[in-house]
CSV table of C-alpha atoms in Angstrom, one decimal:
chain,number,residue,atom,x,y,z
A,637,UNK,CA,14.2,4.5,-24.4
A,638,UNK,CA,14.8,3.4,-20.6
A,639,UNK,CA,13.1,0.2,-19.7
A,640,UNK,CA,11.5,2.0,-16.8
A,641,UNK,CA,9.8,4.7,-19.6
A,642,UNK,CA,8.6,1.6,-21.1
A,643,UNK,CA,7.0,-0.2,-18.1
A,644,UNK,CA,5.1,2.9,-17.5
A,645,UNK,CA,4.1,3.1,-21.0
A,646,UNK,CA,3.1,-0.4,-20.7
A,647,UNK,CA,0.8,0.7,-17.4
A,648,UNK,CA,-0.5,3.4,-18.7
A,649,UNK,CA,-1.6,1.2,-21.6
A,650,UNK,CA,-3.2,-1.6,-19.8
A,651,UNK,CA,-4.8,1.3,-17.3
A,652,UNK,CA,-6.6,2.9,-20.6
A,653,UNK,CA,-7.5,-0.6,-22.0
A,654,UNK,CA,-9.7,-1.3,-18.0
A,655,UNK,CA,-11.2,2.3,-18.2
A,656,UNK,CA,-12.3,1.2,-21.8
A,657,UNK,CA,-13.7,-2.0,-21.2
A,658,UNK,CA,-15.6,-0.6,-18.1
A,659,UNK,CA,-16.7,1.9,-20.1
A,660,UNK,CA,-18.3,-0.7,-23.1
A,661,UNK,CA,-19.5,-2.9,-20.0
A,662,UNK,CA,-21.4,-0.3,-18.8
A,663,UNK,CA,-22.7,1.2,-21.9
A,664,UNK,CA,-23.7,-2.7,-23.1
A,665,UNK,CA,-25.5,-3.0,-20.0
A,666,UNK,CA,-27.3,0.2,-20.7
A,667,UNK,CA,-28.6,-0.5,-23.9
A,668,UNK,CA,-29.7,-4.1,-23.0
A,669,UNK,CA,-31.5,-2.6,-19.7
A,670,UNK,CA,-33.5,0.0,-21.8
A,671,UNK,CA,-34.5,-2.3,-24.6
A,672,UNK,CA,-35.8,-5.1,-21.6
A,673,UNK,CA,-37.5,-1.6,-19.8
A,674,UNK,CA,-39.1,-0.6,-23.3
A,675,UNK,CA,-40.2,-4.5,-23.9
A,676,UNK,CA,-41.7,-5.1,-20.4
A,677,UNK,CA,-43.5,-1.8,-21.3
A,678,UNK,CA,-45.2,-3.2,-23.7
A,679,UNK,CA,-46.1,-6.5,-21.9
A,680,UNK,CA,-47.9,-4.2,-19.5
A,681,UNK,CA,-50.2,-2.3,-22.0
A,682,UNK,CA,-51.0,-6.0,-23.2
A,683,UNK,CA,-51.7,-7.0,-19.9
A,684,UNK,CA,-54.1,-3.9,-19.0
A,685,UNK,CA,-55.5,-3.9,-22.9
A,686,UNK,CA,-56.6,-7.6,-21.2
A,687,UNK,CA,-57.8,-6.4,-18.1
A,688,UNK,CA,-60.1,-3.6,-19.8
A,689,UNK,CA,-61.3,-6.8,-21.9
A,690,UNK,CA,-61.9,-8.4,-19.0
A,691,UNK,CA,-64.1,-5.8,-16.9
A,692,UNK,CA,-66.1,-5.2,-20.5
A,693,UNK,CA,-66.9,-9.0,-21.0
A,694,UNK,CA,-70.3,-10.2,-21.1
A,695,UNK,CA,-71.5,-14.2,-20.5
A,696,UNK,CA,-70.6,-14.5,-24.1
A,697,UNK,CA,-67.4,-13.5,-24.3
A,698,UNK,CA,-64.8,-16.2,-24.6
A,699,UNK,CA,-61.9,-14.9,-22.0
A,700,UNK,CA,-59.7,-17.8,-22.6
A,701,UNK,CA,-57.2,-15.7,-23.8
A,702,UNK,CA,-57.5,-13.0,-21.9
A,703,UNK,CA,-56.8,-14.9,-18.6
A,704,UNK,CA,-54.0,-16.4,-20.0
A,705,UNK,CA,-52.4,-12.9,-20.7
A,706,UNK,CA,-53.5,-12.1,-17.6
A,707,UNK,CA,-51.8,-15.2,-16.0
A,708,UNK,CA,-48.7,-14.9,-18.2
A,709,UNK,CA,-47.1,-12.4,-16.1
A,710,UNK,CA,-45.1,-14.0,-13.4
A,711,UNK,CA,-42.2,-11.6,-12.9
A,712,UNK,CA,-43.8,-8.2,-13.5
A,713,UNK,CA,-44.9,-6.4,-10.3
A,714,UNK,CA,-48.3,-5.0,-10.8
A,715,UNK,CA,-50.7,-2.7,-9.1
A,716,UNK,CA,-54.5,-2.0,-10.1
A,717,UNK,CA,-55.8,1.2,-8.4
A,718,UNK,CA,-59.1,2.8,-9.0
A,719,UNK,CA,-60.3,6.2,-9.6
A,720,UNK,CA,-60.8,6.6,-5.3
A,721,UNK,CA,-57.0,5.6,-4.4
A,722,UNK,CA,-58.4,1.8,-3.4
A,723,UNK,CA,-56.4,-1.4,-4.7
A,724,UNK,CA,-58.0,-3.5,-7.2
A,725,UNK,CA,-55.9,-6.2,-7.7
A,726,UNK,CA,-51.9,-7.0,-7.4
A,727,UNK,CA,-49.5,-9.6,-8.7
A,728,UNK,CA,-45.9,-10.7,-8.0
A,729,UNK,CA,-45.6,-8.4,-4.7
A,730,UNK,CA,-44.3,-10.1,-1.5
A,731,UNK,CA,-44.9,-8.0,1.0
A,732,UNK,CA,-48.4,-6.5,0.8
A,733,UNK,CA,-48.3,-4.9,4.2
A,734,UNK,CA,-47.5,-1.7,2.4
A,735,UNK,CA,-49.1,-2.0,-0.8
A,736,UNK,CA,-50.3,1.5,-0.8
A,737,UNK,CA,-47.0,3.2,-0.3
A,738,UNK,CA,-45.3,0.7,-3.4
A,739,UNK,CA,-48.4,1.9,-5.6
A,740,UNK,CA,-47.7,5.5,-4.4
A,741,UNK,CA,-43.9,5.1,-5.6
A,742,UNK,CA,-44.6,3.5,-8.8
A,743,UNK,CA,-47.2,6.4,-10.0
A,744,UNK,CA,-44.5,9.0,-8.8
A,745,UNK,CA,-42.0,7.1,-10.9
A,746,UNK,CA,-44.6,7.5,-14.3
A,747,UNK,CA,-45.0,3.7,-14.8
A,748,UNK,CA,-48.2,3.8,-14.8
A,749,UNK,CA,-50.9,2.7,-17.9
A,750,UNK,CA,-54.8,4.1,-17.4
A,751,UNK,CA,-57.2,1.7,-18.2
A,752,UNK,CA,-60.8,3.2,-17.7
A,753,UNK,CA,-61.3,4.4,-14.3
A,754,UNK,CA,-58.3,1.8,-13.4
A,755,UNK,CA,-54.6,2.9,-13.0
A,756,UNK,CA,-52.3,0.0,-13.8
A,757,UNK,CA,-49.1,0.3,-11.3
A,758,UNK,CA,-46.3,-1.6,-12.3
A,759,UNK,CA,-42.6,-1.9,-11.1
A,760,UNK,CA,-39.0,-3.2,-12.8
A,761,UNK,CA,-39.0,-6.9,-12.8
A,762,UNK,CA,-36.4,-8.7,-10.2
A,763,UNK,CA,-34.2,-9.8,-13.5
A,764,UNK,CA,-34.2,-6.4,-14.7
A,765,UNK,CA,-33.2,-4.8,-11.2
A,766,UNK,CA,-30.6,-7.4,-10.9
A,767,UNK,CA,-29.3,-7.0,-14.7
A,768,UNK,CA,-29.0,-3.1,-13.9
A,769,UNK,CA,-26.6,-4.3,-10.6
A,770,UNK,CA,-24.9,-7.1,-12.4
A,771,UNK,CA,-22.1,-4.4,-14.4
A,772,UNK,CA,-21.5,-2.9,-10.8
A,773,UNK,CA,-20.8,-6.2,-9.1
A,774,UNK,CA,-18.6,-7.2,-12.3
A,775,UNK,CA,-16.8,-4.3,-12.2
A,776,UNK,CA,-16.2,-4.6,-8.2
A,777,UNK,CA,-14.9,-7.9,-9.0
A,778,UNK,CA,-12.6,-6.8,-11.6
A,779,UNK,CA,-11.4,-4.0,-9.4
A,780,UNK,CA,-10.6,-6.7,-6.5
A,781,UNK,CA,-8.8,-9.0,-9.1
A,782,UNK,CA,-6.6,-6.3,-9.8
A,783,UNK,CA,-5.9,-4.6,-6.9
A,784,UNK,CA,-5.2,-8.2,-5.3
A,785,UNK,CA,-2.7,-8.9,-8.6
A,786,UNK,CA,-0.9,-5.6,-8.1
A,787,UNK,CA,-0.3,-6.5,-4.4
A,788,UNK,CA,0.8,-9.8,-5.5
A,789,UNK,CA,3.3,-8.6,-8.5
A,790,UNK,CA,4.5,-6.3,-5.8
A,791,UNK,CA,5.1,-8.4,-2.5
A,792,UNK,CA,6.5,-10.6,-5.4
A,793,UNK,CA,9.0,-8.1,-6.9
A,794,UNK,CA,9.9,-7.3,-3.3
A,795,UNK,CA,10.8,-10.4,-1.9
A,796,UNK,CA,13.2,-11.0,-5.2
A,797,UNK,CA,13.8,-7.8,-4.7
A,798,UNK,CA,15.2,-8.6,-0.7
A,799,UNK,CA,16.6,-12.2,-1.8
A,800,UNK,CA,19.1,-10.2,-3.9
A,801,UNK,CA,19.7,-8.1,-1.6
A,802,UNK,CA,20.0,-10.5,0.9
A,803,UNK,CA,22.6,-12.8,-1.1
A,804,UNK,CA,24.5,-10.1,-2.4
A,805,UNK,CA,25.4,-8.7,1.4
A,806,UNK,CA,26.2,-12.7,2.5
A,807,UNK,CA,28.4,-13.0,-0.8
A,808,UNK,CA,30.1,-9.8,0.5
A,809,UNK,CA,30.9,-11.1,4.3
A,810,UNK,CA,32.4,-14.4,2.5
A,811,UNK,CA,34.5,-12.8,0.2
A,812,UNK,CA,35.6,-10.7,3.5
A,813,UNK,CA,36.3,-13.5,5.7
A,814,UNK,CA,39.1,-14.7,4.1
A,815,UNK,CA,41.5,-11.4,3.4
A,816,UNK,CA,40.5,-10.4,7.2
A,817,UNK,CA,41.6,-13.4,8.5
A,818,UNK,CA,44.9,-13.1,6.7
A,819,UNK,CA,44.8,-9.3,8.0
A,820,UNK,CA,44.4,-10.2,11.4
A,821,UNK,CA,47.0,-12.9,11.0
A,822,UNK,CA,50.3,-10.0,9.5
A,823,UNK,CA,49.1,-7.6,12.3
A,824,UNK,CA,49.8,-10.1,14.8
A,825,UNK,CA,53.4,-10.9,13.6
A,826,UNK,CA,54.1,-7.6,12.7
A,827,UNK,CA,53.3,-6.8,16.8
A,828,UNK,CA,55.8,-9.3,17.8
A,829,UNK,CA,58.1,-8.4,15.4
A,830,UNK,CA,57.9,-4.4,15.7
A,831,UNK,CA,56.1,-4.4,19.4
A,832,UNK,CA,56.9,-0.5,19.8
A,833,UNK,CA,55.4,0.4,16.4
A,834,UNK,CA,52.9,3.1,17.0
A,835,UNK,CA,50.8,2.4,13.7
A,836,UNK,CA,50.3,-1.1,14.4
A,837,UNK,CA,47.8,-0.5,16.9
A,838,UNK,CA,45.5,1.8,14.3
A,839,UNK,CA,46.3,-1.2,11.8
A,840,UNK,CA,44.6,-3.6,13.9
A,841,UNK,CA,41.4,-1.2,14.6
A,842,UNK,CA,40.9,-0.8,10.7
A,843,UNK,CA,40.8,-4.8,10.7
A,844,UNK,CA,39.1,-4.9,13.4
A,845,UNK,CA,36.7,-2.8,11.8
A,846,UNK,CA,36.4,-4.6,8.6
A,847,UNK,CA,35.8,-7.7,10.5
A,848,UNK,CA,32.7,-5.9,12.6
A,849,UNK,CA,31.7,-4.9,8.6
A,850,UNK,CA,31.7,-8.8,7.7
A,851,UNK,CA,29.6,-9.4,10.6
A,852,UNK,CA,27.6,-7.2,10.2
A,853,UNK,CA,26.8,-8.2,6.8
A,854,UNK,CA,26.8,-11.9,7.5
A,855,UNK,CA,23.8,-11.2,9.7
A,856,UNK,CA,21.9,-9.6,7.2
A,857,UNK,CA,18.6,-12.2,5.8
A,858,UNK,CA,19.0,-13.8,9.6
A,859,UNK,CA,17.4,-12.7,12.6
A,860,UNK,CA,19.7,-11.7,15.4
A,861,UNK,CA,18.8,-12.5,18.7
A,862,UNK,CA,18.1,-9.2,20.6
A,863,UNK,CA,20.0,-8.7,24.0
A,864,UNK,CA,19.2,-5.9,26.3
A,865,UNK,CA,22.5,-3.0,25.3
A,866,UNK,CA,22.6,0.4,26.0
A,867,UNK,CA,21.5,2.9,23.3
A,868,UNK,CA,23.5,5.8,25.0
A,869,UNK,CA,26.9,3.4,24.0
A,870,UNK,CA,25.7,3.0,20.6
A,871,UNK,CA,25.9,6.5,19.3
A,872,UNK,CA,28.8,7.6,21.4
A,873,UNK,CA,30.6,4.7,20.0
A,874,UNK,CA,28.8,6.1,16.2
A,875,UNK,CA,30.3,9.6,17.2
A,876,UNK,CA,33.7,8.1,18.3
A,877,UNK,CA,33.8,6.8,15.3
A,878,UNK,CA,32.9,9.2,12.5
A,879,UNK,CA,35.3,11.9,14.6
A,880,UNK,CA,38.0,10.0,13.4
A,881,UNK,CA,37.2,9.7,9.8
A,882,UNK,CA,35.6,13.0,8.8
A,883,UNK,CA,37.2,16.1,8.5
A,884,UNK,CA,36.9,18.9,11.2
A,885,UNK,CA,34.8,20.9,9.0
A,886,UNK,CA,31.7,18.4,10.5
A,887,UNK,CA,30.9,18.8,13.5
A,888,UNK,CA,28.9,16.0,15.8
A,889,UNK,CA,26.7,17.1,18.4
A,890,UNK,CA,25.5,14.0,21.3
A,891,UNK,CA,22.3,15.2,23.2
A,892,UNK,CA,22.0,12.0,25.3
A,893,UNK,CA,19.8,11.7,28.5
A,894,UNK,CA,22.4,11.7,31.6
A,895,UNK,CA,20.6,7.8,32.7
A,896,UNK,CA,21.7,4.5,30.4
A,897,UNK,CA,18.8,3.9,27.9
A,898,UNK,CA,18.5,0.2,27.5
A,899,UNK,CA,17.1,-1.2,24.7
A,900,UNK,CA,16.3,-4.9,23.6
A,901,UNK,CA,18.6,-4.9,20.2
A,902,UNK,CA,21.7,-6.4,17.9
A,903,UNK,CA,24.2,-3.5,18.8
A,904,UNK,CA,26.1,-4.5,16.3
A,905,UNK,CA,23.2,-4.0,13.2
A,906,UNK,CA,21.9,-1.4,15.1
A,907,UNK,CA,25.1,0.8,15.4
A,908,UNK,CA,25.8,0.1,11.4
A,909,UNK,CA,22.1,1.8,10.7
A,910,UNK,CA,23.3,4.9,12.8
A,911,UNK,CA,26.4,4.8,10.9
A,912,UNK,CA,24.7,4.9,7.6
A,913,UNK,CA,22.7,7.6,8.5
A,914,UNK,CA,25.5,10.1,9.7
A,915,UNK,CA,27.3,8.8,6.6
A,916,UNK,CA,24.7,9.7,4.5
A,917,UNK,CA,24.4,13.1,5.7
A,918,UNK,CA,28.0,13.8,5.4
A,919,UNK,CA,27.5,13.3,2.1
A,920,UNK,CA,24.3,15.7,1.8
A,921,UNK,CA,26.3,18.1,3.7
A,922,UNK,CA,29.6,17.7,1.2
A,923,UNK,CA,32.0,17.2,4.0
A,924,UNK,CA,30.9,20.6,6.2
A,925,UNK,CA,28.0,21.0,8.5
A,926,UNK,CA,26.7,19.7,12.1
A,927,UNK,CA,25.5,16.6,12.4
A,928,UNK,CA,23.0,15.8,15.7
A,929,UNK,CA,22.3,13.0,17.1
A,930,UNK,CA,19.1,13.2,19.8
A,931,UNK,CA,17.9,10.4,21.9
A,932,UNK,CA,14.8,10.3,23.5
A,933,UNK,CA,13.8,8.1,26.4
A,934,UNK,CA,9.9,8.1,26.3
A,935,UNK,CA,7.1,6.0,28.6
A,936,UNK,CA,6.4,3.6,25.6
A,937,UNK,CA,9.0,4.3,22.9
A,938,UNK,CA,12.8,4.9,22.6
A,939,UNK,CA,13.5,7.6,20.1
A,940,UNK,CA,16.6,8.5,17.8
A,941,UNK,CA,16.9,11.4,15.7
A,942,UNK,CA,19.5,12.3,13.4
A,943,UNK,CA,19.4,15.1,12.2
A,944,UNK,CA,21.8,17.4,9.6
A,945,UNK,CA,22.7,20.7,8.0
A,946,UNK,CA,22.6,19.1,4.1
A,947,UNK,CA,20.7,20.0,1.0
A,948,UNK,CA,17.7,18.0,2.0
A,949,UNK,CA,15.5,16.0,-0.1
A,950,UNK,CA,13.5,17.2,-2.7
A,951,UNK,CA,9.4,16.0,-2.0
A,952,UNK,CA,9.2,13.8,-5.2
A,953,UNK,CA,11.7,11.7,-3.9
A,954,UNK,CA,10.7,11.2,-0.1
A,955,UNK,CA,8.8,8.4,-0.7
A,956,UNK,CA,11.6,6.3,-2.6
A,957,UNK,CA,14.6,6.6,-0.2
A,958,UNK,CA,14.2,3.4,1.6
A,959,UNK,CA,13.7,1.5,-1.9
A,960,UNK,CA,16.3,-0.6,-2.7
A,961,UNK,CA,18.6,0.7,-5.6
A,962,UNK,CA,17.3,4.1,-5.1
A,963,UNK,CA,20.3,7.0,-5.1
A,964,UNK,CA,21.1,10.4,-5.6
A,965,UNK,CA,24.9,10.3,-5.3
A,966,UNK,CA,27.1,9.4,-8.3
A,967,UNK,CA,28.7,6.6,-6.5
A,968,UNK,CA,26.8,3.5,-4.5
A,969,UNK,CA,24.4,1.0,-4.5
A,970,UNK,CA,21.3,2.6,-2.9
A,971,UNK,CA,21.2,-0.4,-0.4
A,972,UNK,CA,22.8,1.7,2.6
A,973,UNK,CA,18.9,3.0,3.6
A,974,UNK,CA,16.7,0.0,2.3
A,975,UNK,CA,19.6,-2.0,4.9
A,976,UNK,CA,18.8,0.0,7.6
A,977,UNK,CA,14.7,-0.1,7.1
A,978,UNK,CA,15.6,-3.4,7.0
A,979,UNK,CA,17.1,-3.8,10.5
A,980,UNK,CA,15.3,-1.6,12.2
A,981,UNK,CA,11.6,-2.9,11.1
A,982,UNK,CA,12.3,-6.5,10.4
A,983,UNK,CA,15.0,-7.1,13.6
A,984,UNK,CA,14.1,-4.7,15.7
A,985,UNK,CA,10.4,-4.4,15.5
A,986,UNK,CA,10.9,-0.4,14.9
A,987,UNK,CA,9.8,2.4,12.8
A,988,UNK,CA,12.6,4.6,10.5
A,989,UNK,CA,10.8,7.2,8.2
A,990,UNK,CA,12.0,11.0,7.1
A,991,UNK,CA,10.4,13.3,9.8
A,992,UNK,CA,11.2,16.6,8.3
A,993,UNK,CA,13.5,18.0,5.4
A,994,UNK,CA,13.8,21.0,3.4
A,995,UNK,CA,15.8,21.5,0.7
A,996,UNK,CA,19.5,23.7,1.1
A,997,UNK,CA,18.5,23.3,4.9
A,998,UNK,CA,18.8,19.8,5.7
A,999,UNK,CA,17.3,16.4,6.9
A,1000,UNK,CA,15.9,14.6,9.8
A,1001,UNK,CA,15.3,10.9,10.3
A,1002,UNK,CA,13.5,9.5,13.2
A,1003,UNK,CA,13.6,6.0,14.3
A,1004,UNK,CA,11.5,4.9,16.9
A,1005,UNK,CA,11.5,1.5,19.3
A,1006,UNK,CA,9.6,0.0,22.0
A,1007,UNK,CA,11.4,-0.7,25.1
């Protein structure tokens, strides 16, 4: 069994184990709220068995115990109507303004005890009212406890998560630096040793290129200072460069506004997120299909769209491409679009989600930036 299988098991465990528990708090509460209800019942057919000895007294009678029944209830409310609708007597009621409407809701209610020509009125007790709440308010409290723990395993597992990340792309510049160097180093004696050697100029673009891919990487966990660039040279320099290194069976389409789009950004990063994305949909489209890339200059917002002809992305799975490890191909890493969320949220102060795909028709990612 996968260890993933098991964390869920695990989940779905502790899940079942909090529905339980509510579910005996509750019921515990229950049964202790009724048998409090069915004793206070009986303190108020005590206390109106003393008021009817009370009104049937005579000089003779020895009410000392009555009046200490009588006196005995301090939590209890308690209403004493006659037969015309008038009040007799209260206890324990603060507001009194509206006596007659509380007497109105407790003999509507049923707790009621008749006592003559007198209808004793009485209402839950504070402790009762706040024993019925108190499984509520524990439970909301639970509920917070947890919700906050789950947001703190997760911010948790996500800033490990990005440390790794992090490391693992500056471990990767610094085990570039020093083969490009040496790179850089034999193209430059092979030029003045074979100056009319037409590969040598190609040579020193690809280590040119892996040094822009060492910088690239080096920058990652750091935060770039934006400059104002143009986003118009950043994909043509994206389409120049996939051109080159894709077959002709993909085809790149630029729809560009005619005026420079500038936008405060690392070029650099930036360009290496559009990259990824056309590189990614190469792959969706298995080396044949169009490939558009759409920039929008907007009031507020600077918009990129890239957009291909690929097997889309199945729903299930929308919601984990930008999560770091997460991958669909046979080969890679799954850190090319976690990268580039990355960039564009953290540096850039962005937003890159999926705006549209279908599966067997393709994919559409939007990022969007203020100017």
């Amino acid at each position: 069994m996968q260890w993933t299988d098991r964390i869920r098991q695990i989940k779905i465990i502790l899940v079942v184990a909090a529905v339980m528990i509510a579910v005996a708090s509750l019921l515990v509460s229950h049964f202790l709220v009724r048998d409090l209800s069915i004793e206070e019942r009986h303190r108020m057919e005590v206390w109106a068995q003393a008021l009817h000895a009370l009104n049937e007294a005579d000089e003779t009678t020895d009410l000392s115990l009555v009046l200490n029944v009588m006196e005995g209830n301090n939590t209890i409310p308690v209403i004493v109507v006659n037969s015309e609708g008038g009040i007799d007597d209260y206890r324990n009621i603060e507001d009194t303004t509206s006596i007659e409407q509380y007497a109105k809701r407790m003999i509507q209610s049923g707790d009621t005890i008749r006592i003559d020509r007198q209808l004793v009125c009485y209402d839950e007790s504070i402790m009762l009212k706040r024993l019925q709440a108190w499984p509520y308010v524990q439970l909301g409290i639970v509920l917070i406890f947890v919700v906050v723990a789950i947001f703190a395993l997760l911010s948790s597992k996500r800033a490990e998560q990005n440390k790794v990340w992090v490391g693992l792309s500056k471990e990767t510049a610094h085990q570039l630096g020093t083969p490009v160097s040496s790179l850089m180093a034999w193209v430059e004696m092979l030029k003045e040793q074979y100056p009319e050697d037409d590969l040598l100029p190609e040579m020193d673009k690809d280590v040119k290129r892996l040094q822009l891919i060492a910088d690239r990487f080096s920058k990652i966990g750091s935060l770039p200072e934006p400059v104002d660039a143009s986003m118009n040279e950043v994909l043509a320099h994206v389409v120049d460069y996939m051109d080159r290194r894709t077959s002709n069976q993909v085809q790149m389409i630029r729809q560009l506004p005619e005026h420079d789009v500038i936008v405060k950004m690392n070029a650099s990063l930036f360009e290496w997120v559009i990259e990824n994305l056309c590189k990614n949909a190469v792959d969706a489209m298995e080396g044949k299909g169009t490939i558009t890339l759409t920039l929008y200059d907007e009031p507020q917002d600077v918009v990129i769209e890239v957009q291909d002809t690929g097997k889309g992305i199945k729903k299930k799975d929308l919601n984990s491409v930008f999560t770091p490890g997460f991958t669909t191909k046979k080969r890679g890493w799954g850190l090319g679009l976690s990268l580039a969320k990355r960039i564009v949220e953290e540096y850039h102060k962005g937003r890159i989600f999926v705006k549209q795909s279908e599966v067997g028709k393709g994919t559409t990612f939007r990022i969007e930036m203020k100017k």
